[in-house]
Amino acid sequence: MASVTIRRLSKVFDGGVQALHELDLEVRDGELLVLLGPSGSGKTTVLRCVAGLEEPTTGDVVIGERVVTHAPPAERDVAMVFQTPALYPHLTVRDNIAFPLELRSVADAQIARRVLEAAQRLGLESVLDRLPAQLSEGQRQRAALGRAIVRGPQAFLLDEPLSRLDAPLRIELRGELLALHRALGATMIYVTHDQTEAMTMGQRIAVLHEGRLRQVGTPEDVYQRPADVHVARFIGTPGMNVLQGRGRGTGEEGRVIEAGSLIIPVELSTYEGELQLGIRPEFVGLCAVDKGVGNADVLVVEPLGSETLVHLNAGGQSLVARLPGFAEVRVGTRVGVKVDRRRLYLFDAAGAPLA
Amino acid sequence: MSSRLWAAGATAAATVAAVLVLVVVTTAQRRYERAFALRMAATTAAYVAAVTPPPPPPPSPRRVPRGRRRAAVPAPPPPPAPAPQSPAARSYDLPSLLTQAHALRTLPGWSSDVEVYFGTAPLVDATAPPLSPDDLPHLAAGGRWRDGAALVPLNDRAGQEVVGAVAVRPRPVPHGPLPGGLGFAFPAAIVAVGAAATIAFRQHSLRRGGYVGAALLLALAGYLDVWAAARQSTDRWLVDTRRLLTEAATRLPPPRARVAITDLAAMVRDGEIVVGEPAESAPRRVRIDGEQRAVVAVLIGPGRWIELRSVPAEAEAPKWLILLLPGALLGPLAIMALRWAERTPVRSRRETVMAWGFLAPAALHLLMFTVGPAIYAIYLASLANFRALVRDPLTWNSFVTSAAYALYVPISIALALAVALAVHRYRERGGWGRRLVSVAFLLPYVSSVVAIALLWQATYHAGSLGLGRPDWLSNSHTALLALMLVSIWAHVGGQMLVFLGGLDAIPQAYLDAALVDGAGAWRRFWRVTLPLLRPVTWFVFLTGVISALQMFTLVFVVTQGGPFPLHATDVVVHRIYRTAFGPQALGMASALALMLGIVLLIFRWPQLKLVRRQERHA
Amino acid sequence: MRRVLLGALGVVMVAPFLYMMSVSFMGEGELLRWPPALLPASPTTGNYAAAFQALSYTRVLLNTAILAGCVMVGQVLTSAAAGYAFARMRFPGRDRIWTSLLAMLAIPAIVLLIPRYLIIDALGWVDTYPGLISTELVSVWGIFLMRQTFVMLPRDVEDAARLDGAGEWTLFWRVALPLARPAVGAVAVLAFMDQWRNFLWPLVVTRTPRMEVAEVALAHFHTAYAANWPYQMAAAVLVTLPALVVCLLAQRYVMQGVRFTGARVRL
Ligand SMILES: Nc1ncnc2c1ncn2[C@@H]1O[C@H](COP(=O)(O)OP(=O)(O)OP(=O)(O)O)[C@@H](O)[C@H]1O
Ligand SMILES: [Mg+2]
């Protein structure tokens, strides 16, 4: 196993699309790092650059001690599991798993032993002689994993391996993956756009947005201390409310931020002008009209059982409130809005956090 | 790699290209010089044969030659005289031969050295090494180049046997304005290499076009040199032959009192001699009957002028461009490749090299057997051939016949479509019954075409017996129809299967939607089925016409283009075949093929567009 | 009703072949009567024995098999390799080269016939196997079909193979080509059938009976024994039979080929 380091990695595709901007990332030896980001943010591109399937435009990829930026995939000794199982349709599961070993001219007896070992680990013994077309979706993804682990690579690159599975199977396999990680002590980069998955799996999470790395930290870090407005918006279900506001120094209560129909008092001494104000839905509450920081119209009510999500329109700014249990709110009515002033996040107009 | 290394590579590439061009130029020059020498030697041999009298009837074969020799030739040591019975001695009078040979050496204005061998012995320069006895039989096959001289056989008077040889060693003459015989090519090569080096080492100073220009200049300069050498080879021959002819006019042995043009013409088989007018002695180029000729005026007697004509060698010179242009353009190409390599990451470079590795077999093959021949075909088919073809009624007949024959295509398609629509929904899926029917329909697609032709000929033949008349195939009015019938039979099954496939591919949902919209069966067919089937139908139609216009085997086997004299089934490809491999008029056949190709293009073009559209959908 | 129609058409298709078989067993005069005999009065295999001899059947069959076999292998390999490069590799000018390749489809074989003959002649290959075979070794349609197929193969599988340690060659040979097996089959069968029935080129480029392929031999046989139909039908059956066997064995591919070529017979 080895660490994986990415230095100032940029990738511009032939069409001129810049998928990655100066990415710096270090994955420690034996760590499971989750790469999280919305669709199209460049996650797959990062993995492909690490794997050697794409050549970076600038920057370096280091695996262990070795700079492999321009080495072909075969020389990097990393394994990748794709969004699709990508099994060789014309080979049986056994031959699929054996393929990488065969290419490395491992002795036959050893191949057989290692394939069996991997199959046992993944519960594939009974289907070894089937073709991929004869497997279930979960089995196929397991077989793909088997092909990855059988050669004991320096690092695993997992590109949304579970996204095509249905929910229960996904949870089951997620557990297995974690167990596998622990058992192998493997360095893994796990790509997902599902932030629940990210929060439950990652020792550290790297958040990617529009080809830029926004934050790297523990799940708690990225949730509690988002590095910028994009991270804040993306993490959490639903994500943080972000209101476009304006700081103003008037009023007896000290400084306030006006955002739509809301006037929110803040303890902020230095800032005037355009800014963005973030608040998680669970810290937004409802009250009688004119009793809170402002009024808003109820657009949609989503009762989820344990909680209710209320979508509001406050003078052109939309925000979501998460209320416990079934809340008695009617669509179309006007309500007052409360916020927990200690849980506010302030970002400047460009999205960087204010002190 | 550093940019200096790339620059050095570019310069090296340009140098290689320049050297290549120079090598081609020198090769061409040498070839033309040799061609001249061989031609001159042949003319000289003919001259010697014509002017040397036969030996006198032998009172004493030993004495007579000796006396004559003393009289005619002052200096030379006695040649090893062949045995008097030898064919050489039987044919020519040796002393006269000696005289003639020496006269040649001293002929004023001649640009070559001549040696005449009597048997294997040199007559002029007796110290020169003799030929080996093996040489003469070898020479019988034709002239050859040896040790810087053209060696051609000297035949006996009857022209039957080789009795000696004539060697012509051309004296070097400068080919161009520069020392060393190199003309424009040499300075141009220096300029080209210099340009490449300048561009390579100071990349910003010149545009990329700069070196391509230099390379083209180099090719042009090389071509000029080759052209000049070609011209010179013809001119030298004309001038030297002119001297020979004048000489021959005075020397032709009695009984000829006055030389006849035909006697002289026999000496210059690869040229022409006509009665001419007084003119300058320098060779000229004139157009005769639309063809370029090199001519020179020759005075063969008091007031008697003839004109010596030859096909100018420079007319053939453009073929050297085939070597010169690629040679010169190799430089810019290599430089472009180097430039590309310099600014391309290692892996793309590797991928490109791999890709060309995969492509190479197909690419080379296509260049050699498709692109090259296509260009060659255009070259073969000269304008004159087109003109002749247009005037030939058989050409038009063949095109009309082919067009008429192709009319079977819409008929068979309509038939196939009708049957496909009729049976489509009711076909049993799978099962050996369907399989068997499919096989039946595919039979004409796999069985031997000649066999199909034969079996139909047999069928027509058998069918005609009852009528007691010649069968359809022997009747000018029905022969083509009979062939069309065969074609319909051969195609309809497969076309129907293709249409069935197309019908299967129409999603039922479309038809259902139309049904819901209240469309009747007829409207459903016109508005849904047919439009969706259109690409398939078009494709089948276009390929059908294209292959119909190229039909050959059927005609070749069954009717040979007949019944004659109407050429009732003489389709274009058959005409091409007859033209090409009958009287060997390959150029004419090529022109005809090109005409057909142009017609085919009308159908090929939409077909390719159809294919490309499909490709984009895929 | 419809089934009858289909069946009737099938009979129309097969009847001439059956008649060919039937005549091939007849005596020489039987076809010259009216009404012509449908079935041989006293079946004889003598025609076959004679035709076998006169055609020098084994030699001719061997030549045809060599031609068709070599061209098949050649076309499959070159088409697959070139198609793969066009579908899966990036190199400068790829799309332009592809377009010009497609443009080459517009050059009809008949235009190439004479120059190709002259080239083969210049190489001294007239009346030899290389002359017979070499011009046919690459098919632009084949390249087209293979590229189509390779373009549609899932890219992930290929990437997976790259990570598994496969180089370009392994990728092509052990991953892409097996996945493209149906297309390979179609190209192979198409090439085989086309060459089995190739007539004009072998006619032009062969001189001696020693080098003749079946079609040409049959045509010459026809000229030699013009009036003896049973004789000729026996020869025709002999020449058709091998192709028929191939058709039955590879019916699916033949059908694919028919569809791909727009149902054309090079008559
Ligand atoms: N081969 C390519 N050529 C051009 N642009 C590409 C290519 N591959 C990806 N892109 C672009 O690069 C950006 C990042 O793509 P990437 O596939 O890395 O996103 P992703 O984060 O993996 O998305 P998803 O979650 O949907 O898989 C996208 O805008 C995409 O359009
Ligand atoms: Mg992705």
mmCIF file of N, CA and C in Angstrom, chain B residues 340 351 354-355 358 365-366 369-370 373 422 435 438 440-441 443-451 454-455 457 461-462 465-466 489 491 497 543 551-552 556-557 577 581 586 589 593 600 604 611-612 615, chain C residues 2 12-14 16 19 31 33-34 36 81 89-92 98 101-102 105-106 108 111-112 114-116 118 134-135 138 144 147-148 168 172 197 199-200 204 215 222 229 240 243-244 251 261 263 265 267:
data_model
loop_
_atom_site.group_PDB
_atom_site.id
_atom_site.type_symbol
_atom_site.label_atom_id
_atom_site.label_comp_id
_atom_site.label_asym_id
_atom_site.label_seq_id
_atom_site.Cartn_x
_atom_site.Cartn_y
_atom_site.Cartn_z
ATOM 1 N N TRP B 340 5.290 18.476 -34.668
ATOM 2 C CA TRP B 340 4.158 17.910 -33.941
ATOM 3 C C TRP B 340 4.655 17.134 -32.736
ATOM 4 N N GLU B 351 0.666 7.011 -28.564
ATOM 5 C CA GLU B 351 -0.615 6.543 -29.080
ATOM 6 C C GLU B 351 -0.684 6.704 -30.591
ATOM 7 N N MET B 354 1.349 4.039 -32.196
ATOM 8 C CA MET B 354 0.596 2.781 -32.126
ATOM 9 C C MET B 354 -0.516 2.764 -33.182
ATOM 10 N N ALA B 355 -1.240 3.881 -33.237
ATOM 11 C CA ALA B 355 -2.379 3.951 -34.161
ATOM 12 C C ALA B 355 -1.914 3.734 -35.591
ATOM 13 N N PHE B 358 -1.318 0.215 -36.268
ATOM 14 C CA PHE B 358 -2.548 -0.525 -36.576
ATOM 15 C C PHE B 358 -3.049 -0.212 -37.978
ATOM 16 N N HIS B 365 -1.842 -0.699 -48.211
ATOM 17 C CA HIS B 365 -2.574 -1.429 -49.240
ATOM 18 C C HIS B 365 -3.461 -0.486 -50.041
ATOM 19 N N LEU B 366 -4.162 0.381 -49.325
ATOM 20 C CA LEU B 366 -5.063 1.289 -50.019
ATOM 21 C C LEU B 366 -4.291 2.237 -50.930
ATOM 22 N N PHE B 369 -3.107 -0.104 -53.885
ATOM 23 C CA PHE B 369 -4.077 -0.796 -54.726
ATOM 24 C C PHE B 369 -5.401 -0.061 -54.893
ATOM 25 N N THR B 370 -5.532 1.110 -54.284
ATOM 26 C CA THR B 370 -6.753 1.866 -54.521
ATOM 27 C C THR B 370 -6.445 3.296 -54.965
ATOM 28 N N PRO B 373 -3.885 3.224 -58.085
ATOM 29 C CA PRO B 373 -4.575 2.831 -59.307
ATOM 30 C C PRO B 373 -5.621 3.848 -59.767
ATOM 31 N N ALA B 422 -46.734 -8.200 -46.881
ATOM 32 C CA ALA B 422 -47.788 -9.207 -46.809
ATOM 33 C C ALA B 422 -47.497 -10.252 -45.741
ATOM 34 N N ARG B 435 -36.529 -20.951 -40.899
ATOM 35 C CA ARG B 435 -35.106 -21.063 -41.211
ATOM 36 C C ARG B 435 -34.919 -21.560 -42.630
ATOM 37 N N SER B 438 -35.751 -18.946 -45.111
ATOM 38 C CA SER B 438 -34.672 -17.965 -45.200
ATOM 39 C C SER B 438 -33.531 -18.497 -46.047
ATOM 40 N N ALA B 440 -33.674 -20.629 -48.353
ATOM 41 C CA ALA B 440 -34.081 -20.637 -49.752
ATOM 42 C C ALA B 440 -33.877 -19.260 -50.367
ATOM 43 N N PHE B 441 -34.231 -18.220 -49.602
ATOM 44 C CA PHE B 441 -34.087 -16.867 -50.137
ATOM 45 C C PHE B 441 -32.633 -16.447 -50.255
ATOM 46 N N LEU B 443 -30.202 -18.427 -51.031
ATOM 47 C CA LEU B 443 -29.452 -19.262 -51.974
ATOM 48 C C LEU B 443 -28.707 -18.468 -53.051
ATOM 49 N N PRO B 444 -29.404 -17.543 -53.734
ATOM 50 C CA PRO B 444 -28.685 -16.819 -54.796
ATOM 51 C C PRO B 444 -27.533 -15.978 -54.256
ATOM 52 N N TYR B 445 -27.548 -15.699 -52.959
ATOM 53 C CA TYR B 445 -26.496 -14.863 -52.397
ATOM 54 C C TYR B 445 -25.243 -15.665 -52.080
ATOM 55 N N VAL B 446 -25.378 -16.977 -52.063
ATOM 56 C CA VAL B 446 -24.191 -17.769 -51.755
ATOM 57 C C VAL B 446 -23.770 -18.676 -52.902
ATOM 58 N N SER B 447 -24.688 -18.989 -53.784
ATOM 59 C CA SER B 447 -24.291 -19.953 -54.801
ATOM 60 C C SER B 447 -23.448 -19.255 -55.857
ATOM 61 N N SER B 448 -22.734 -20.054 -56.594
ATOM 62 C CA SER B 448 -21.851 -19.517 -57.620
ATOM 63 C C SER B 448 -22.648 -18.732 -58.658
ATOM 64 N N VAL B 449 -22.151 -17.565 -59.009
ATOM 65 C CA VAL B 449 -22.870 -16.725 -59.968
ATOM 66 C C VAL B 449 -22.854 -17.351 -61.356
ATOM 67 N N VAL B 450 -21.710 -17.922 -61.705
ATOM 68 C CA VAL B 450 -21.633 -18.579 -63.008
ATOM 69 C C VAL B 450 -22.639 -19.729 -63.057
ATOM 70 N N ALA B 451 -22.772 -20.421 -61.943
ATOM 71 C CA ALA B 451 -23.736 -21.522 -61.905
ATOM 72 C C ALA B 451 -25.149 -20.994 -62.113
ATOM 73 N N LEU B 454 -25.572 -20.332 -65.684
ATOM 74 C CA LEU B 454 -25.711 -21.563 -66.457
ATOM 75 C C LEU B 454 -27.077 -22.172 -66.267
ATOM 76 N N LEU B 455 -27.540 -22.187 -65.029
ATOM 77 C CA LEU B 455 -28.784 -22.906 -64.804
ATOM 78 C C LEU B 455 -29.955 -22.170 -65.449
ATOM 79 N N GLN B 457 -29.608 -20.329 -68.154
ATOM 80 C CA GLN B 457 -29.463 -20.544 -69.581
ATOM 81 C C GLN B 457 -30.067 -21.890 -69.961
ATOM 82 N N HIS B 461 -33.268 -22.491 -72.252
ATOM 83 C CA HIS B 461 -33.065 -23.374 -73.377
ATOM 84 C C HIS B 461 -34.144 -24.456 -73.412
ATOM 85 N N ALA B 462 -34.336 -25.081 -72.264
ATOM 86 C CA ALA B 462 -35.335 -26.143 -72.187
ATOM 87 C C ALA B 462 -36.717 -25.585 -72.489
ATOM 88 N N LEU B 465 -37.746 -25.124 -76.224
ATOM 89 C CA LEU B 465 -37.882 -26.266 -77.104
ATOM 90 C C LEU B 465 -39.315 -26.427 -77.580
ATOM 91 N N GLY B 466 -40.253 -26.181 -76.640
ATOM 92 C CA GLY B 466 -41.652 -26.396 -76.971
ATOM 93 C C GLY B 466 -42.119 -25.427 -78.050
ATOM 94 N N TRP B 489 -35.083 -12.484 -59.972
ATOM 95 C CA TRP B 489 -35.153 -13.739 -59.216
ATOM 96 C C TRP B 489 -34.035 -13.800 -58.179
ATOM 97 N N HIS B 491 -32.406 -11.396 -56.700
ATOM 98 C CA HIS B 491 -32.366 -10.390 -55.645
ATOM 99 C C HIS B 491 -33.568 -10.385 -54.733
ATOM 100 N N LEU B 497 -35.927 -10.214 -47.242
ATOM 101 C CA LEU B 497 -35.448 -10.466 -45.880
ATOM 102 C C LEU B 497 -34.973 -9.170 -45.234
ATOM 103 N N THR B 543 -27.766 0.594 -53.562
ATOM 104 C CA THR B 543 -26.806 -0.490 -53.782
ATOM 105 C C THR B 543 -27.234 -1.344 -54.953
ATOM 106 N N MET B 551 -22.885 -4.953 -63.580
ATOM 107 C CA MET B 551 -23.112 -6.362 -63.898
ATOM 108 C C MET B 551 -22.166 -6.824 -65.002
ATOM 109 N N PHE B 552 -21.629 -8.018 -64.847
ATOM 110 C CA PHE B 552 -20.686 -8.501 -65.850
ATOM 111 C C PHE B 552 -20.814 -10.003 -66.091
ATOM 112 N N PHE B 556 -21.151 -12.073 -69.554
ATOM 113 C CA PHE B 556 -19.956 -12.748 -70.042
ATOM 114 C C PHE B 556 -20.232 -14.229 -70.293
ATOM 115 N N VAL B 557 -20.975 -14.840 -69.378
ATOM 116 C CA VAL B 557 -21.204 -16.272 -69.494
ATOM 117 C C VAL B 557 -22.332 -16.579 -70.483
ATOM 118 N N TYR B 577 -14.368 -4.703 -70.449
ATOM 119 C CA TYR B 577 -13.547 -5.915 -70.494
ATOM 120 C C TYR B 577 -13.116 -6.221 -71.921
ATOM 121 N N PHE B 581 -9.141 -6.152 -72.805
ATOM 122 C CA PHE B 581 -8.415 -7.398 -72.976
ATOM 123 C C PHE B 581 -8.655 -8.022 -74.338
ATOM 124 N N LEU B 586 -5.907 -0.452 -73.336
ATOM 125 C CA LEU B 586 -6.106 -0.263 -71.900
ATOM 126 C C LEU B 586 -6.535 1.165 -71.575
ATOM 127 N N ALA B 589 -10.161 1.547 -72.380
ATOM 128 C CA ALA B 589 -10.985 0.863 -71.381
ATOM 129 C C ALA B 589 -11.010 1.652 -70.084
ATOM 130 N N ALA B 593 -14.161 3.077 -68.125
ATOM 131 C CA ALA B 593 -14.401 2.774 -66.716
ATOM 132 C C ALA B 593 -14.609 4.063 -65.934
ATOM 133 N N LEU B 600 -21.682 6.173 -61.646
ATOM 134 C CA LEU B 600 -21.911 5.484 -60.372
ATOM 135 C C LEU B 600 -21.884 6.458 -59.205
ATOM 136 N N ARG B 604 -23.607 6.713 -55.699
ATOM 137 C CA ARG B 604 -22.745 6.421 -54.558
ATOM 138 C C ARG B 604 -22.839 7.529 -53.522
ATOM 139 N N VAL B 611 -25.119 6.231 -45.284
ATOM 140 C CA VAL B 611 -24.267 5.453 -44.379
ATOM 141 C C VAL B 611 -23.736 6.323 -43.255
ATOM 142 N N ARG B 612 -23.314 7.540 -43.606
ATOM 143 C CA ARG B 612 -22.755 8.438 -42.595
ATOM 144 C C ARG B 612 -23.816 8.836 -41.574
ATOM 145 N N GLU B 615 -24.185 6.143 -39.251
ATOM 146 C CA GLU B 615 -23.017 6.096 -38.379
ATOM 147 C C GLU B 615 -23.186 7.086 -37.243
ATOM 148 N N ARG C 2 -51.063 -16.207 -46.230
ATOM 149 C CA ARG C 2 -49.760 -15.561 -46.296
ATOM 150 C C ARG C 2 -48.631 -16.573 -46.251
ATOM 151 N N VAL C 12 -40.294 -20.995 -55.704
ATOM 152 C CA VAL C 12 -39.757 -20.325 -56.893
ATOM 153 C C VAL C 12 -38.247 -20.165 -56.764
ATOM 154 N N MET C 13 -37.811 -19.846 -55.559
ATOM 155 C CA MET C 13 -36.383 -19.649 -55.354
ATOM 156 C C MET C 13 -35.618 -20.960 -55.533
ATOM 157 N N VAL C 14 -36.178 -22.014 -54.972
ATOM 158 C CA VAL C 14 -35.427 -23.262 -54.927
ATOM 159 C C VAL C 14 -35.541 -24.051 -56.225
ATOM 160 N N PRO C 16 -35.273 -23.633 -59.488
ATOM 161 C CA PRO C 16 -34.181 -23.704 -60.463
ATOM 162 C C PRO C 16 -33.010 -24.539 -59.973
ATOM 163 N N TYR C 19 -33.943 -28.087 -60.267
ATOM 164 C CA TYR C 19 -33.893 -28.449 -61.667
ATOM 165 C C TYR C 19 -32.449 -28.679 -62.102
ATOM 166 N N LEU C 31 -32.589 -33.460 -72.490
ATOM 167 C CA LEU C 31 -33.071 -32.098 -72.426
ATOM 168 C C LEU C 31 -33.502 -31.596 -73.800
ATOM 169 N N ARG C 33 -35.599 -32.923 -75.807
ATOM 170 C CA ARG C 33 -36.922 -33.381 -76.230
ATOM 171 C C ARG C 33 -37.980 -32.388 -75.790
ATOM 172 N N TRP C 34 -39.169 -32.534 -76.306
ATOM 173 C CA TRP C 34 -40.289 -31.732 -75.817
ATOM 174 C C TRP C 34 -41.411 -32.643 -75.406
ATOM 175 N N PRO C 36 -39.503 -31.030 -72.136
ATOM 176 C CA PRO C 36 -38.222 -31.402 -71.525
ATOM 177 C C PRO C 36 -38.460 -32.233 -70.276
ATOM 178 N N ALA C 81 -7.870 -4.152 -37.324
ATOM 179 C CA ALA C 81 -6.811 -3.268 -36.822
ATOM 180 C C ALA C 81 -7.117 -1.812 -37.172
ATOM 181 N N MET C 89 -8.398 5.066 -30.939
ATOM 182 C CA MET C 89 -7.132 5.740 -30.678
ATOM 183 C C MET C 89 -7.228 7.169 -31.163
ATOM 184 N N ARG C 90 -6.454 8.008 -30.489
ATOM 185 C CA ARG C 90 -6.449 9.406 -30.914
ATOM 186 C C ARG C 90 -5.141 9.684 -31.627
ATOM 187 N N PHE C 91 -5.235 10.261 -32.791
ATOM 188 C CA PHE C 91 -4.027 10.694 -33.484
ATOM 189 C C PHE C 91 -4.393 11.848 -34.400
ATOM 190 N N PRO C 92 -3.446 12.678 -34.695
ATOM 191 C CA PRO C 92 -3.772 13.880 -35.467
ATOM 192 C C PRO C 92 -4.348 13.518 -36.832
ATOM 193 N N TRP C 98 -10.443 9.529 -41.832
ATOM 194 C CA TRP C 98 -11.637 8.682 -41.859
ATOM 195 C C TRP C 98 -12.569 9.112 -42.983
ATOM 196 N N LEU C 101 -11.222 8.096 -46.207
ATOM 197 C CA LEU C 101 -11.378 6.651 -46.369
ATOM 198 C C LEU C 101 -12.780 6.322 -46.877
ATOM 199 N N LEU C 102 -13.765 6.990 -46.280
ATOM 200 C CA LEU C 102 -15.126 6.749 -46.739
ATOM 201 C C LEU C 102 -15.286 7.201 -48.185
ATOM 202 N N LEU C 105 -14.763 4.733 -50.809
ATOM 203 C CA LEU C 105 -15.845 3.821 -51.161
ATOM 204 C C LEU C 105 -16.468 4.213 -52.490
ATOM 205 N N ALA C 106 -16.293 5.479 -52.850
ATOM 206 C CA ALA C 106 -16.922 5.957 -54.085
ATOM 207 C C ALA C 106 -16.145 5.533 -55.327
ATOM 208 N N PRO C 108 -15.314 2.969 -57.746
ATOM 209 C CA PRO C 108 -15.818 1.627 -58.049
ATOM 210 C C PRO C 108 -14.695 0.693 -58.484
ATOM 211 N N VAL C 111 -13.165 0.779 -62.037
ATOM 212 C CA VAL C 111 -12.165 1.788 -62.408
ATOM 213 C C VAL C 111 -10.770 1.287 -62.054
ATOM 214 N N LEU C 112 -10.705 0.514 -60.963
ATOM 215 C CA LEU C 112 -9.407 0.054 -60.492
ATOM 216 C C LEU C 112 -8.905 -1.166 -61.254
ATOM 217 N N ILE C 114 -8.212 -2.108 -64.366
ATOM 218 C CA ILE C 114 -7.121 -2.071 -65.333
ATOM 219 C C ILE C 114 -5.804 -1.623 -64.695
ATOM 220 N N PRO C 115 -5.816 -0.499 -63.955
ATOM 221 C CA PRO C 115 -4.551 -0.127 -63.318
ATOM 222 C C PRO C 115 -4.027 -1.203 -62.368
ATOM 223 N N ARG C 116 -4.938 -1.842 -61.650
ATOM 224 C CA ARG C 116 -4.489 -2.909 -60.760
ATOM 225 C C ARG C 116 -3.846 -4.030 -61.561
ATOM 226 N N LEU C 118 -2.354 -3.727 -64.365
ATOM 227 C CA LEU C 118 -1.049 -3.287 -64.851
ATOM 228 C C LEU C 118 -0.004 -3.336 -63.743
ATOM 229 N N SER C 134 -3.545 -10.445 -53.636
ATOM 230 C CA SER C 134 -3.060 -9.242 -52.947
ATOM 231 C C SER C 134 -3.996 -8.044 -53.098
ATOM 232 N N THR C 135 -4.632 -7.897 -54.249
ATOM 233 C CA THR C 135 -5.437 -6.683 -54.404
ATOM 234 C C THR C 135 -6.673 -6.683 -53.515
ATOM 235 N N VAL C 138 -7.704 -5.804 -48.478
ATOM 236 C CA VAL C 138 -8.272 -4.778 -47.606
ATOM 237 C C VAL C 138 -9.635 -4.390 -48.143
ATOM 238 N N PHE C 144 -15.059 -0.084 -42.124
ATOM 239 C CA PHE C 144 -16.223 0.675 -41.672
ATOM 240 C C PHE C 144 -17.029 -0.113 -40.638
ATOM 241 N N ARG C 147 -15.087 -0.486 -37.341
ATOM 242 C CA ARG C 147 -15.035 0.742 -36.564
ATOM 243 C C ARG C 147 -16.369 0.969 -35.858
ATOM 244 N N GLN C 148 -17.444 0.771 -36.618
ATOM 245 C CA GLN C 148 -18.772 0.906 -36.051
ATOM 246 C C GLN C 148 -18.887 0.070 -34.789
ATOM 247 N N GLU C 168 -1.665 -1.747 -25.525
ATOM 248 C CA GLU C 168 -2.580 -1.559 -26.651
ATOM 249 C C GLU C 168 -2.843 -2.872 -27.386
ATOM 250 N N PHE C 172 -6.354 -4.842 -27.780
ATOM 251 C CA PHE C 172 -6.980 -5.114 -29.063
ATOM 252 C C PHE C 172 -7.261 -6.599 -29.224
ATOM 253 N N ARG C 197 -17.096 -16.113 -55.007
ATOM 254 C CA ARG C 197 -17.829 -15.855 -56.235
ATOM 255 C C ARG C 197 -17.198 -14.756 -57.064
ATOM 256 N N PHE C 199 -15.372 -13.097 -59.835
ATOM 257 C CA PHE C 199 -15.219 -13.618 -61.191
ATOM 258 C C PHE C 199 -14.280 -12.767 -62.037
ATOM 259 N N LEU C 200 -14.566 -11.468 -62.092
ATOM 260 C CA LEU C 200 -13.869 -10.613 -63.050
ATOM 261 C C LEU C 200 -12.367 -10.563 -62.771
ATOM 262 N N VAL C 204 -9.298 -11.962 -65.106
ATOM 263 C CA VAL C 204 -8.308 -11.084 -65.720
ATOM 264 C C VAL C 204 -6.888 -11.496 -65.348
ATOM 265 N N GLU C 215 -15.119 -20.305 -60.279
ATOM 266 C CA GLU C 215 -16.030 -19.575 -61.160
ATOM 267 C C GLU C 215 -15.483 -19.501 -62.580
ATOM 268 N N HIS C 222 -18.030 -24.120 -69.525
ATOM 269 C CA HIS C 222 -19.239 -23.828 -70.257
ATOM 270 C C HIS C 222 -18.921 -23.608 -71.744
ATOM 271 N N TRP C 229 -25.834 -29.920 -71.694
ATOM 272 C CA TRP C 229 -26.360 -29.318 -70.465
ATOM 273 C C TRP C 229 -26.165 -30.168 -69.224
ATOM 274 N N THR C 240 -21.182 -25.039 -56.811
ATOM 275 C CA THR C 240 -22.077 -24.370 -55.857
ATOM 276 C C THR C 240 -22.068 -25.034 -54.480
ATOM 277 N N ALA C 243 -20.174 -23.596 -51.309
ATOM 278 C CA ALA C 243 -20.727 -22.335 -50.821
ATOM 279 C C ALA C 243 -22.032 -22.576 -50.086
ATOM 280 N N LEU C 244 -22.787 -23.537 -50.584
ATOM 281 C CA LEU C 244 -24.053 -23.868 -49.958
ATOM 282 C C LEU C 244 -23.852 -24.364 -48.538
ATOM 283 N N GLN C 251 -25.466 -19.318 -41.464
ATOM 284 C CA GLN C 251 -26.628 -18.619 -41.996
ATOM 285 C C GLN C 251 -26.814 -17.248 -41.368
ATOM 286 N N THR C 261 -24.868 -5.302 -46.830
ATOM 287 C CA THR C 261 -24.556 -4.860 -48.186
ATOM 288 C C THR C 261 -25.797 -4.400 -48.937
ATOM 289 N N ALA C 263 -28.407 -6.188 -49.677
ATOM 290 C CA ALA C 263 -28.914 -7.275 -50.524
ATOM 291 C C ALA C 263 -28.486 -7.136 -51.978
ATOM 292 N N VAL C 265 -26.272 -8.995 -55.155
ATOM 293 C CA VAL C 265 -25.529 -10.117 -55.707
ATOM 294 C C VAL C 265 -24.679 -9.548 -56.821
ATOM 295 N N LEU C 267 -23.844 -9.951 -59.822
ATOM 296 C CA LEU C 267 -24.127 -10.797 -60.986
ATOM 297 C C LEU C 267 -23.150 -10.485 -62.110
#
